[in-house]
Short mmCIF file of C-alpha atoms in Angstrom, two decimals:
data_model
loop_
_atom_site.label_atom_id
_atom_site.label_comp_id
_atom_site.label_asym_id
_atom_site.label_seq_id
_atom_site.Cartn_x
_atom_site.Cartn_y
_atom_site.Cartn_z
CA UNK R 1 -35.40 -76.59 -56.49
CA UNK R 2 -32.55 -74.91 -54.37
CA UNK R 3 -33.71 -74.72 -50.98
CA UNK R 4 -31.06 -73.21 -49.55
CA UNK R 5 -31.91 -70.35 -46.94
CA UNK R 6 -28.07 -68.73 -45.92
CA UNK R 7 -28.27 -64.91 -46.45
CA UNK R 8 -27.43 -63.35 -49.91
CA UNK R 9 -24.44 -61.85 -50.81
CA UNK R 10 -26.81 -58.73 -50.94
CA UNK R 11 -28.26 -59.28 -47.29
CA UNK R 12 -24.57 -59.81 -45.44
CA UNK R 13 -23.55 -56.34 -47.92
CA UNK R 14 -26.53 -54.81 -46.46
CA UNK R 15 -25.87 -56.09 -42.83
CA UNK R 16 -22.38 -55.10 -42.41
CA UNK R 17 -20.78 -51.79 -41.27
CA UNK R 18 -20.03 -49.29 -43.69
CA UNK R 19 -16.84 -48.40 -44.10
CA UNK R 20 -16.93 -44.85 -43.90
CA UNK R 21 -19.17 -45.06 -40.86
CA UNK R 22 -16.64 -46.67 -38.88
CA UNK R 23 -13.94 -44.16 -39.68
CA UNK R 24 -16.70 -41.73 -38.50
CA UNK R 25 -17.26 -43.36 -35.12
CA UNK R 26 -13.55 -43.88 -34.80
CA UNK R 27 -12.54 -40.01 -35.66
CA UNK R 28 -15.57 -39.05 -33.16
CA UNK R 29 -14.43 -40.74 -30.35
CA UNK R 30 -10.51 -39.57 -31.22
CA UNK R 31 -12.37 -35.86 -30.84
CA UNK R 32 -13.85 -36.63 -27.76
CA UNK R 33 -10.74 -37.46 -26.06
CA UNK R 34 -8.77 -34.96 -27.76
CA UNK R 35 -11.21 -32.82 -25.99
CA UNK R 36 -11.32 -33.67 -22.82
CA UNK R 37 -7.34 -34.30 -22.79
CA UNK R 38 -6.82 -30.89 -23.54
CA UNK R 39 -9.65 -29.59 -21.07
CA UNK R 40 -7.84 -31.55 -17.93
CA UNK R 41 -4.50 -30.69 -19.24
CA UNK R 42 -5.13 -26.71 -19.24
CA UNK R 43 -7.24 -27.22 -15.70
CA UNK R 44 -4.07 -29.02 -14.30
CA UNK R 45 -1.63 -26.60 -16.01
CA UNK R 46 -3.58 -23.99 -14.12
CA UNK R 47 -4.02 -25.15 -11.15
CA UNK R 48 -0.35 -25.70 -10.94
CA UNK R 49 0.73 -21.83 -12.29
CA UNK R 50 -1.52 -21.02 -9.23
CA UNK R 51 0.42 -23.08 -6.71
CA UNK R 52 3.70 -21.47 -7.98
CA UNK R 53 2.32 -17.83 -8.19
CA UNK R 54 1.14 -18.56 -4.76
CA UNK R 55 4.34 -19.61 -3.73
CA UNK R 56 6.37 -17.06 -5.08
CA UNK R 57 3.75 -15.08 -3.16
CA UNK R 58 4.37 -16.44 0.11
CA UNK R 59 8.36 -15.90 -0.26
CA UNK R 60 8.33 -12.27 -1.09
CA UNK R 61 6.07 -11.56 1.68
CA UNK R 62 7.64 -13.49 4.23
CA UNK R 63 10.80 -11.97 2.98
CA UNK R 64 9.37 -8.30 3.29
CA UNK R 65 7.53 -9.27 6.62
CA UNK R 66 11.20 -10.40 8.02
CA UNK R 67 12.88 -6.73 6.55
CA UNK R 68 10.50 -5.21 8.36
CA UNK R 69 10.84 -7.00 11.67
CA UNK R 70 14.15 -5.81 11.83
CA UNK R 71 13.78 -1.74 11.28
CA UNK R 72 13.45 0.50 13.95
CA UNK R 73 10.09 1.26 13.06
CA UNK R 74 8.20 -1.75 13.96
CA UNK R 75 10.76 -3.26 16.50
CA UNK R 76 13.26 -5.50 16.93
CA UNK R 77 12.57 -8.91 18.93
CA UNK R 78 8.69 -9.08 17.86
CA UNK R 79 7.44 -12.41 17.95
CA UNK R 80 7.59 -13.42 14.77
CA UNK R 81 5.04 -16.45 14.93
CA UNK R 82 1.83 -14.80 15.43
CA UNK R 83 2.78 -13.00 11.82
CA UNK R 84 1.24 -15.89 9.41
CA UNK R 85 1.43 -15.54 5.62
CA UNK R 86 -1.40 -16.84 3.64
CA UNK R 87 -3.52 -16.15 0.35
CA UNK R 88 -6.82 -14.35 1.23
CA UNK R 89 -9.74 -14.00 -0.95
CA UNK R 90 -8.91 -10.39 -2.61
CA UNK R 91 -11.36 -8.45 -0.15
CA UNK R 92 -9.12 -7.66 2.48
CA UNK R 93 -5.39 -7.51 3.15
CA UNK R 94 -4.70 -8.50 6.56
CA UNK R 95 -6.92 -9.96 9.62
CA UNK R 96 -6.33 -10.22 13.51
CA UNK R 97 -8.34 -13.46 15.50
CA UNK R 98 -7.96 -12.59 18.70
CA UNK R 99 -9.10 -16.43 19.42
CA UNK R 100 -6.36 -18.20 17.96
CA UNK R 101 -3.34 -19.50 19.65
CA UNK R 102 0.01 -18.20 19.10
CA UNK R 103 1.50 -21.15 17.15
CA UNK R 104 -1.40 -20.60 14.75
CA UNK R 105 -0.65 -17.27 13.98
CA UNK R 106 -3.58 -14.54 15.32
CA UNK R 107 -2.39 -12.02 12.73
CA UNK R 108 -3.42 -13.15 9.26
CA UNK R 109 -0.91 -11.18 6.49
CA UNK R 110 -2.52 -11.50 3.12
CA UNK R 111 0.29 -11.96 0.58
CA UNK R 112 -1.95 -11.51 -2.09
CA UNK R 113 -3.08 -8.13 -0.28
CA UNK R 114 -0.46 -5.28 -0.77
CA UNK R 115 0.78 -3.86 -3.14
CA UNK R 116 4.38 -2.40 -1.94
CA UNK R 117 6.65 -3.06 1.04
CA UNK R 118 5.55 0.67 2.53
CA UNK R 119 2.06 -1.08 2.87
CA UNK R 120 2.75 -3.90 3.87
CA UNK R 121 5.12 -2.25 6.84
CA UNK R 122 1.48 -0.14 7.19
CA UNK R 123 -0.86 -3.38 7.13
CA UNK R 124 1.60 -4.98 10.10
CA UNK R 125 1.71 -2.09 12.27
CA UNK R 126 -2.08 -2.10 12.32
CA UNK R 127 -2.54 -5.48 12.92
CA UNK R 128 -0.29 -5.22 15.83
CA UNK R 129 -1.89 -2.52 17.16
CA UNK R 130 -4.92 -4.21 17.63
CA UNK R 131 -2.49 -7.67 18.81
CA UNK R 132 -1.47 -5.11 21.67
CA UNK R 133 -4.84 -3.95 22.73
CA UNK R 134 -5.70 -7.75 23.08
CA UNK R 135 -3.19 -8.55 25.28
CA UNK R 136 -1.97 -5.68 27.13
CA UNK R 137 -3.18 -3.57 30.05
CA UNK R 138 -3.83 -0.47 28.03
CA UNK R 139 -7.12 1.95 28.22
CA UNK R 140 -9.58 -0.79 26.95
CA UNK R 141 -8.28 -3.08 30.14
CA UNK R 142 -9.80 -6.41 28.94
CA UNK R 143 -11.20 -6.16 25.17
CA UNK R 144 -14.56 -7.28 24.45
CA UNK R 145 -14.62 -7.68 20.51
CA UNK R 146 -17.88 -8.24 20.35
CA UNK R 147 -18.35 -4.87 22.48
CA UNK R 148 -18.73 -2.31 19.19
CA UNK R 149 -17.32 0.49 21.45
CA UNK R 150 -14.26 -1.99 21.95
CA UNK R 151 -13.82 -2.67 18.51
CA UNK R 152 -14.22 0.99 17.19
CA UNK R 153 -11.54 2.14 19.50
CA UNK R 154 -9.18 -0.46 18.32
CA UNK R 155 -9.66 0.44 15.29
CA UNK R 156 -9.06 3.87 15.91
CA UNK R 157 -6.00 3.66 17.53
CA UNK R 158 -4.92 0.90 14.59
CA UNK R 159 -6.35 3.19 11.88
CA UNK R 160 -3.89 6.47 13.13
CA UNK R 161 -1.34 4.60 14.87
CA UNK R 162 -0.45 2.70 11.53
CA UNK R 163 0.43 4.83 9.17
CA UNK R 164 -2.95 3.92 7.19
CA UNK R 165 -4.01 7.43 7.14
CA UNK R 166 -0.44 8.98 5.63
CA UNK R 167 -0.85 11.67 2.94
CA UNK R 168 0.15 9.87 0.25
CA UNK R 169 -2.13 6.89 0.66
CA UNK R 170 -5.18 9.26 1.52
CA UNK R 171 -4.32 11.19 -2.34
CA UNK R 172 -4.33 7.76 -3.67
CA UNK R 173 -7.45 7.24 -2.32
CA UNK R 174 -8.98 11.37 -3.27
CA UNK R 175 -8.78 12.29 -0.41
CA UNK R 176 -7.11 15.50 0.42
CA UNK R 177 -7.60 18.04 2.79
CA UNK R 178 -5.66 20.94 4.61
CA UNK R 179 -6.68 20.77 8.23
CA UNK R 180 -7.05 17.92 10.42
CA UNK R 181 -6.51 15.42 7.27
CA UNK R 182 -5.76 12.65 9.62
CA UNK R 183 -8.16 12.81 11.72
CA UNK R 184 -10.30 12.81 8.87
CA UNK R 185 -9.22 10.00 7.70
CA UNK R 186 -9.09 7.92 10.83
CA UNK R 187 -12.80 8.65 11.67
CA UNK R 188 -13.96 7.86 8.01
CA UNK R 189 -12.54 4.65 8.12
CA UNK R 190 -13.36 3.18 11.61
CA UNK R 191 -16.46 3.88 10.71
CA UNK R 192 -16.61 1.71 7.63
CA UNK R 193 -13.73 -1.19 9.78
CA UNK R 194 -17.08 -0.73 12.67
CA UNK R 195 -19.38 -0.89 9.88
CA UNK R 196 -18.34 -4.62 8.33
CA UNK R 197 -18.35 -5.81 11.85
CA UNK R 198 -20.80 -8.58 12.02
CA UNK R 199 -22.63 -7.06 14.93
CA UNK R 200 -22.90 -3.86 13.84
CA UNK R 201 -26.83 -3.41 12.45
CA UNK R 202 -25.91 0.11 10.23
CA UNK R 203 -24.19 3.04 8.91
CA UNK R 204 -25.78 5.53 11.35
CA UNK R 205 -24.85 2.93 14.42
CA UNK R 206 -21.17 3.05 13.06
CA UNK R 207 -20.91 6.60 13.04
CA UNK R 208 -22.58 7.17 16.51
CA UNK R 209 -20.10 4.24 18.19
CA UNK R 210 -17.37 5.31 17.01
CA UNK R 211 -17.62 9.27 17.49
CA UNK R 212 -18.45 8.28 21.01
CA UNK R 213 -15.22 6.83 21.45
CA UNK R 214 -12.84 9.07 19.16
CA UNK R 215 -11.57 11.75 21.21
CA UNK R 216 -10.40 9.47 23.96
CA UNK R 217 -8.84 6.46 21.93
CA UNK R 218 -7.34 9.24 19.29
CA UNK R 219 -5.15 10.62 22.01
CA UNK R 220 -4.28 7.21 23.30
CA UNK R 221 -1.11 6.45 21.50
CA UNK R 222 0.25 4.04 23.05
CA UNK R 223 2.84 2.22 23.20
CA UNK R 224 4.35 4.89 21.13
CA UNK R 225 4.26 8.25 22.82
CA UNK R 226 3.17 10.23 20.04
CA UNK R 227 1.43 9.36 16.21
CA UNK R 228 4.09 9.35 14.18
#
């Protein structure tokens, strides 16, 4: 009698792999990488169209920013390094820190945040505006920007002084009236600059700070003698 206890031919068929289910596994894991290699390739491709759109973005607006330096309008000799270029979150298109240094550029430009030279030349006049009332001797002597009543008559100068409330950008925007359009417009949006101020509690405080202050920092135009 064959004692002999080694597998079967049937047991070792039976233990083995199947065929098929290792071209399975194989052709699964070939998916999976295929997969994940063309995820990380279109994340990478994109990431790197942003970094040259961004570029591209920070040359034309340093370019335009440098035009504009040299017209009459804004003044030749400005210091060009408190002007820095930067992407900006799309909700606003320019910013003034009155807290950083020089070298580190107080005036934020958002060079994803115009969309034409004309306001751009707008967005840098009103930034400047408010670089003035920080560090001149003007009607607001020292500026308190934490003061609302500071701020809002910043703003208002900024806001008329700028060229933010010209007739064609206040049609763009619907709004379009025969008399006293810009001061209109000037009042309408301090009130909504005073507004997103992080101090300010409300609409109705807006509107009350900054009416209290209109008349007085309207007529102040300087250092230009008249609005222009």
């Amino acid at each position: 009698m064959n004692t002999n206890t080694s597998p079967s031919k049937e047991n070792n068929t039976t233990n083995a792999p199947n065929e098929s289910e290792k071209n399975r596994a194989d052709s699964t894991e070939k998916d999976i990488f295929t997969k994940w290699s063309t995820y990380f390739s279109y994340k990478i491709g994109k990431l790197n169209n942003r970094r040259k759109n961004e570029k591209k973005g920070y040359e034309k607006c340093e370019k335009l920013k440098e035009e504009l330096l040299l017209g009459r309008r804004l003044g030749v000799g400005l210091i060009r390094f408190i002007l820095n270029v930067a992407p900006c979150d799309g909700t606003r298109s320019s910013g003034f820190n009155p807290d950083a240094t020089l070298g580190n550029g107080p005036i934020l430009l958002c060079q994803n945040g115009y969309s034409s030279k004309k306001q751009l030349e707008d967005t840098m006049a009103h930034e400047l505006i408010h670089a003035y009332d920080h560090c001149s001797d003007s009607k607001l002597s020292i500026v308190d920007w934490d003061n609302l009543y500071h701020y809002a008559c910043s703003v208002v100068r900024a806001t008329s002084l700028s060229g933010n409330c010209g007739i064609i950008n206040e049609f763009k925007r619907g709004h379009f009236s025969i008399a006293k359009q810009h001061q209109q417009c000037v009042r309408r949006r301090a009130i909504l600059a005073v507004q997103a101020h992080p101090l300010c509690p409300d609409k109705e405080t807006a509107s009350k700070t900054v009416n209290a202050v209109f008349a007085s920092c309207f007529a102040d135009t300087s250092p230009f003698l008249e609005i222009y």
